[in-house]
PDB file of C-alpha atoms in Angstrom:
ATOM      1  CA  ALA J 108     -26.120  -1.467 -24.999  1.00 68.00           C
ATOM      2  CA  PHE J 109     -25.052   0.081 -21.714  1.00 72.00           C
ATOM      3  CA  ASP J 110     -27.209  -0.865 -18.710  1.00 80.00           C
ATOM      4  CA  PRO J 111     -26.164   0.845 -15.633  1.00 80.00           C
ATOM      5  CA  ARG J 112     -27.941  -1.119 -13.183  1.00 86.00           C
ATOM      6  CA  MET J 113     -26.386  -4.118 -14.673  1.00 89.00           C
ATOM      7  CA  ALA J 114     -22.962  -2.491 -14.534  1.00 86.00           C
ATOM      8  CA  TYR J 115     -23.779  -1.772 -10.792  1.00 90.00           C
ATOM      9  CA  ARG J 116     -24.574  -5.368 -10.073  1.00 92.00           C
ATOM     10  CA  LEU J 117     -21.466  -6.728 -11.677  1.00 92.00           C
ATOM     11  CA  CYS J 118     -19.486  -4.366  -9.666  1.00 91.00           C
ATOM     12  CA  GLN J 119     -21.141  -5.567  -6.501  1.00 93.00           C
ATOM     13  CA  GLN J 120     -20.660  -9.217  -7.671  1.00 94.00           C
ATOM     14  CA  TYR J 121     -16.790  -8.792  -8.412  1.00 92.00           C
ATOM     15  CA  PRO J 122     -15.555  -6.464  -5.700  1.00 90.00           C
ATOM     16  CA  SER J 123     -12.271  -4.544  -6.245  1.00 89.00           C
ATOM     17  CA  ALA J 124     -10.898  -1.161  -5.937  1.00 90.00           C
ATOM     18  CA  ALA J 125     -12.195  -0.337  -9.534  1.00 88.00           C
ATOM     19  CA  ALA J 126     -15.379  -1.865  -8.899  1.00 91.00           C
ATOM     20  CA  SER J 127     -15.835   0.310  -5.869  1.00 92.00           C
ATOM     21  CA  VAL J 128     -15.008   3.526  -7.990  1.00 90.00           C
ATOM     22  CA  VAL J 129     -17.185   2.635 -10.795  1.00 89.00           C
ATOM     23  CA  ARG J 130     -20.099   2.007  -8.346  1.00 91.00           C
ATOM     24  CA  THR J 131     -19.609   5.450  -6.832  1.00 90.00           C
ATOM     25  CA  MET J 132     -19.557   7.129 -10.196  1.00 88.00           C
ATOM     26  CA  LEU J 133     -22.645   5.109 -11.414  1.00 87.00           C
ATOM     27  CA  LEU J 134     -24.627   6.501  -8.447  1.00 88.00           C
ATOM     28  CA  LYS J 135     -23.632   9.924  -9.943  1.00 85.00           C
ATOM     29  CA  VAL J 136     -24.161   9.312 -13.709  1.00 77.00           C
ATOM     30  CA  GLY J 137     -26.546  12.096 -14.998  1.00 77.00           C
ATOM     31  CA  ARG J 138     -25.280  14.749 -12.727  1.00 83.00           C
ATOM     32  CA  PRO J 139     -23.045  17.376 -14.081  1.00 84.00           C
ATOM     33  CA  HIS J 140     -19.725  16.251 -15.558  1.00 80.00           C
ATOM     34  CA  SER J 141     -17.627  18.038 -12.856  1.00 84.00           C
ATOM     35  CA  GLU J 142     -19.595  16.589 -10.040  1.00 87.00           C
ATOM     36  CA  VAL J 143     -19.143  13.118 -11.301  1.00 84.00           C
ATOM     37  CA  GLU J 144     -15.393  13.411 -12.166  1.00 85.00           C
ATOM     38  CA  HIS J 145     -14.928  14.967  -8.545  1.00 90.00           C
ATOM     39  CA  THR J 146     -16.647  11.815  -7.123  1.00 89.00           C
ATOM     40  CA  VAL J 147     -14.532   9.587  -8.987  1.00 88.00           C
ATOM     41  CA  THR J 148     -11.403  11.410  -8.005  1.00 88.00           C
ATOM     42  CA  GLU J 149     -12.439  11.112  -4.228  1.00 92.00           C
ATOM     43  CA  ALA J 150     -13.398   7.382  -4.758  1.00 92.00           C
ATOM     44  CA  SER J 151     -10.128   6.757  -6.378  1.00 90.00           C
ATOM     45  CA  GLN J 152      -8.126   8.553  -3.598  1.00 91.00           C
ATOM     46  CA  ARG J 153      -9.946   6.674  -1.075  1.00 92.00           C
ATOM     47  CA  GLU J 154      -9.224   3.203  -2.599  1.00 91.00           C
ATOM     48  CA  ALA J 155      -5.577   4.105  -3.262  1.00 90.00           C
ATOM     49  CA  GLU J 156      -5.432   5.122   0.518  1.00 92.00           C
ATOM     50  CA  ARG J 157      -7.042   1.820   1.372  1.00 92.00           C
ATOM     51  CA  MET J 158      -4.477  -0.014  -0.785  1.00 91.00           C
ATOM     52  CA  HIS J 159      -1.402   1.614   0.806  1.00 91.00           C
ATOM     53  CA  GLY J 160      -2.984   0.952   4.090  1.00 91.00           C
ATOM     54  CA  ASN J 161      -2.369  -2.887   3.341  1.00 87.00           C
ATOM     55  CA  VAL J 162       1.243  -2.363   2.944  1.00 92.00           C
ATOM     56  CA  ARG J 163       2.247   0.175   5.689  1.00 92.00           C
ATOM     57  CA  TRP J 164       3.123  -2.613   8.022  1.00 92.00           C
ATOM     58  CA  LEU J 165       6.001  -3.270   5.687  1.00 92.00           C
ATOM     59  CA  THR J 166       7.285   0.358   6.013  1.00 92.00           C
ATOM     60  CA  MET J 167       7.099  -0.141   9.904  1.00 93.00           C
ATOM     61  CA  ALA J 168       9.154  -3.539   9.541  1.00 92.00           C
ATOM     62  CA  ALA J 169      11.788  -1.707   7.229  1.00 91.00           C
ATOM     63  CA  ALA J 170      12.067   1.188   9.715  1.00 92.00           C
ATOM     64  CA  VAL J 171      11.980  -0.768  13.011  1.00 94.00           C
ATOM     65  CA  THR J 172      13.880  -3.857  12.477  1.00 93.00           C
ATOM     66  CA  PRO J 173      17.226  -2.031  11.844  1.00 92.00           C
ATOM     67  CA  LEU J 174      16.829  -0.115  15.050  1.00 93.00           C
ATOM     68  CA  LEU J 175      16.131  -3.505  16.911  1.00 92.00           C
ATOM     69  CA  GLY J 176      19.406  -4.708  15.322  1.00 92.00           C
ATOM     70  CA  LEU J 177      21.260  -1.613  16.326  1.00 93.00           C
ATOM     71  CA  PHE J 178      19.887  -1.979  19.960  1.00 93.00           C
ATOM     72  CA  GLY J 179      21.228  -5.554  19.879  1.00 91.00           C
ATOM     73  CA  THR J 180      24.658  -4.507  18.408  1.00 92.00           C
ATOM     74  CA  VAL J 181      24.869  -1.974  21.554  1.00 93.00           C
ATOM     75  CA  TRP J 182      23.728  -4.577  23.968  1.00 92.00           C
ATOM     76  CA  GLY J 183      26.443  -6.929  22.442  1.00 91.00           C
ATOM     77  CA  ILE J 184      29.213  -4.360  22.674  1.00 91.00           C
ATOM     78  CA  MET J 185      28.176  -3.638  26.284  1.00 91.00           C
ATOM     79  CA  ASN J 186      28.602  -7.247  27.043  1.00 88.00           C
ATOM     80  CA  ALA J 187      31.981  -7.350  25.255  1.00 87.00           C
ATOM     81  CA  PHE J 188      33.052  -4.577  27.590  1.00 87.00           C
ATOM     82  CA  LEU J 189      31.603  -6.396  30.427  1.00 86.00           C
ATOM     83  CA  GLY J 190      33.407  -9.366  29.615  1.00 83.00           C
ATOM     84  CA  LEU J 191      36.791  -7.529  29.404  1.00 81.00           C
ATOM     85  CA  SER J 192      36.231  -5.844  32.796  1.00 82.00           C
ATOM     86  CA  ALA J 193      35.349  -8.952  34.276  1.00 80.00           C
ATOM     87  CA  THR J 194      38.468 -10.808  33.527  1.00 77.00           C
ATOM     88  CA  ARG J 195      40.693  -7.972  33.712  1.00 74.00           C
ATOM     89  CA  THR J 196      42.574  -9.065  30.680  1.00 72.00           C
ATOM     90  CA  SER J 197      42.561  -7.934  27.072  1.00 72.00           C
ATOM     91  CA  THR J 198      42.197 -11.328  25.520  1.00 80.00           C
ATOM     92  CA  ILE J 199      40.004 -12.247  22.439  1.00 84.00           C
ATOM     93  CA  GLN J 200      38.216 -14.758  24.539  1.00 83.00           C
ATOM     94  CA  ALA J 201      36.850 -11.867  26.793  1.00 83.00           C
ATOM     95  CA  VAL J 202      35.228  -9.843  24.187  1.00 85.00           C
ATOM     96  CA  ALA J 203      34.585 -12.427  21.438  1.00 88.00           C
ATOM     97  CA  PRO J 204      30.998 -13.397  22.927  1.00 88.00           C
ATOM     98  CA  GLY J 205      29.931  -9.906  23.162  1.00 88.00           C
ATOM     99  CA  ILE J 206      31.186  -9.009  19.639  1.00 91.00           C
ATOM    100  CA  ALA J 207      29.461 -12.210  18.185  1.00 92.00           C
ATOM    101  CA  GLU J 208      26.029 -11.097  19.914  1.00 91.00           C
ATOM    102  CA  ALA J 209      26.340  -7.602  18.470  1.00 91.00           C
ATOM    103  CA  LEU J 210      27.188  -8.913  15.017  1.00 93.00           C
ATOM    104  CA  ILE J 211      24.163 -11.391  15.018  1.00 93.00           C
ATOM    105  CA  ALA J 212      21.748  -8.716  16.235  1.00 92.00           C
ATOM    106  CA  THR J 213      23.007  -6.516  13.457  1.00 92.00           C
ATOM    107  CA  ALA J 214      22.621  -9.285  10.918  1.00 94.00           C
ATOM    108  CA  ALA J 215      19.005 -10.253  12.288  1.00 93.00           C
ATOM    109  CA  GLY J 216      17.941  -6.602  11.859  1.00 92.00           C
ATOM    110  CA  LEU J 217      19.231  -6.498   8.328  1.00 93.00           C
ATOM    111  CA  VAL J 218      17.665  -9.957   7.334  1.00 94.00           C
ATOM    112  CA  ALA J 219      14.238  -8.640   8.349  1.00 93.00           C
ATOM    113  CA  ALA J 220      14.542  -5.022   7.067  1.00 93.00           C
ATOM    114  CA  ILE J 221      16.005  -5.824   3.624  1.00 94.00           C
ATOM    115  CA  PRO J 222      12.872  -8.005   2.496  1.00 95.00           C
ATOM    116  CA  ALA J 223      10.461  -5.636   3.787  1.00 93.00           C
ATOM    117  CA  VAL J 224      12.178  -2.758   1.949  1.00 94.00           C
ATOM    118  CA  ILE J 225      12.046  -4.836  -1.266  1.00 95.00           C
ATOM    119  CA  ALA J 226       8.418  -6.096  -0.650  1.00 95.00           C
ATOM    120  CA  TYR J 227       7.036  -2.507   0.190  1.00 94.00           C
ATOM    121  CA  ASN J 228       8.689  -1.070  -3.002  1.00 95.00           C
ATOM    122  CA  HIS J 229       7.385  -4.133  -5.161  1.00 96.00           C
ATOM    123  CA  PHE J 230       3.672  -3.478  -3.881  1.00 94.00           C
ATOM    124  CA  LEU J 231       4.073   0.419  -3.981  1.00 93.00           C
ATOM    125  CA  GLN J 232       4.804   0.077  -7.607  1.00 95.00           C
ATOM    126  CA  GLU J 233       1.890  -2.403  -7.993  1.00 94.00           C
ATOM    127  CA  ILE J 234      -0.215  -0.018  -6.242  1.00 92.00           C
ATOM    128  CA  ARG J 235       0.937   2.803  -8.594  1.00 92.00           C
ATOM    129  CA  VAL J 236       0.206   0.891 -11.815  1.00 93.00           C
ATOM    130  CA  LEU J 237      -3.344  -0.346 -10.488  1.00 91.00           C
ATOM    131  CA  THR J 238      -4.231   3.029  -9.536  1.00 89.00           C
ATOM    132  CA  ALA J 239      -3.215   4.481 -12.911  1.00 91.00           C
ATOM    133  CA  ASP J 240      -5.229   1.555 -14.722  1.00 90.00           C
ATOM    134  CA  MET J 241      -8.132   2.313 -12.418  1.00 87.00           C
ATOM    135  CA  GLU J 242      -8.094   5.989 -13.208  1.00 86.00           C
ATOM    136  CA  ASN J 243      -7.996   5.423 -16.887  1.00 89.00           C
ATOM    137  CA  PHE J 244     -10.706   2.691 -16.875  1.00 86.00           C
ATOM    138  CA  THR J 245     -13.070   4.791 -14.841  1.00 83.00           C
ATOM    139  CA  GLN J 246     -12.375   7.885 -17.153  1.00 83.00           C
ATOM    140  CA  GLU J 247     -13.225   5.663 -20.275  1.00 86.00           C
ATOM    141  CA  PHE J 248     -16.197   4.226 -18.401  1.00 81.00           C
ATOM    142  CA  LEU J 249     -17.599   7.758 -17.430  1.00 80.00           C
ATOM    143  CA  ASN J 250     -17.245   8.614 -21.366  1.00 80.00           C
ATOM    144  CA  ILE J 251     -19.305   5.678 -22.291  1.00 78.00           C
ATOM    145  CA  ALA J 252     -21.836   6.237 -19.436  1.00 74.00           C
ATOM    146  CA  GLU J 253     -22.171   9.854 -20.463  1.00 74.00           C
ATOM    147  CA  ARG J 254     -22.670   8.963 -24.041  1.00 75.00           C
ATOM    148  CA  HIS J 255     -25.410   6.701 -22.914  1.00 71.00           C
ATOM    149  CA  PHE J 256     -27.185   9.277 -21.030  1.00 67.00           C
ATOM    150  CA  THR J 257     -26.851  12.060 -23.417  1.00 67.00           C
ATOM    151  CA  THR J 258     -28.220   9.882 -26.491  1.00 61.00           C
ATOM    152  CA  LYS J 259     -31.055   8.813 -24.029  1.00 60.00           C
ATOM    153  CA  SER J 260     -31.980  12.424 -23.290  1.00 55.00           C
TER     154      SER J 260
END
C-alpha cells in the first residue's frame, strides 16, 4: 500500500534531485491536479537549474582558456618582434624564442579548453537524461499517489 509519509521519509533519507521533486509533490498531493503538476514542474526546473549550476565552471573554462592562450600568443609574437628589433637582423634565432612562446601559450589554452568542452557536453547530456528520467518518474509517482488518494476518498 502506498504510504505518503513513508515515501516522504525515504526521500529525506536518500536525498537527490528526484527525491527533492517527489518531496515537493507529496506536500501537494490531494490538491487539484493542475496545482500539483505545476508544483512538480517548478521543482523539476529548480533541480535542473541546480544541476546545470554544477557544470557552469566548465563552460567558463572552455570559454576563457582559449582567450588566455590567444593572449599568450599575442605576447609571444610581440616578443618575437622585440627580439627581431633588438638584434637588427632577420635571423631565426632572433624570432624563435617569441614564436615558441606564442605556440606554447596557444597549445596550453587548447589543452585546457578541449577537455573542458568534452566534459561539459558529457555532463550536459547526463543532466538531460536525468531530468527526463526524473520527469517520467514524478509523473508516474503522481499518478500512483492520486490513485491512492482517490480510492481513499
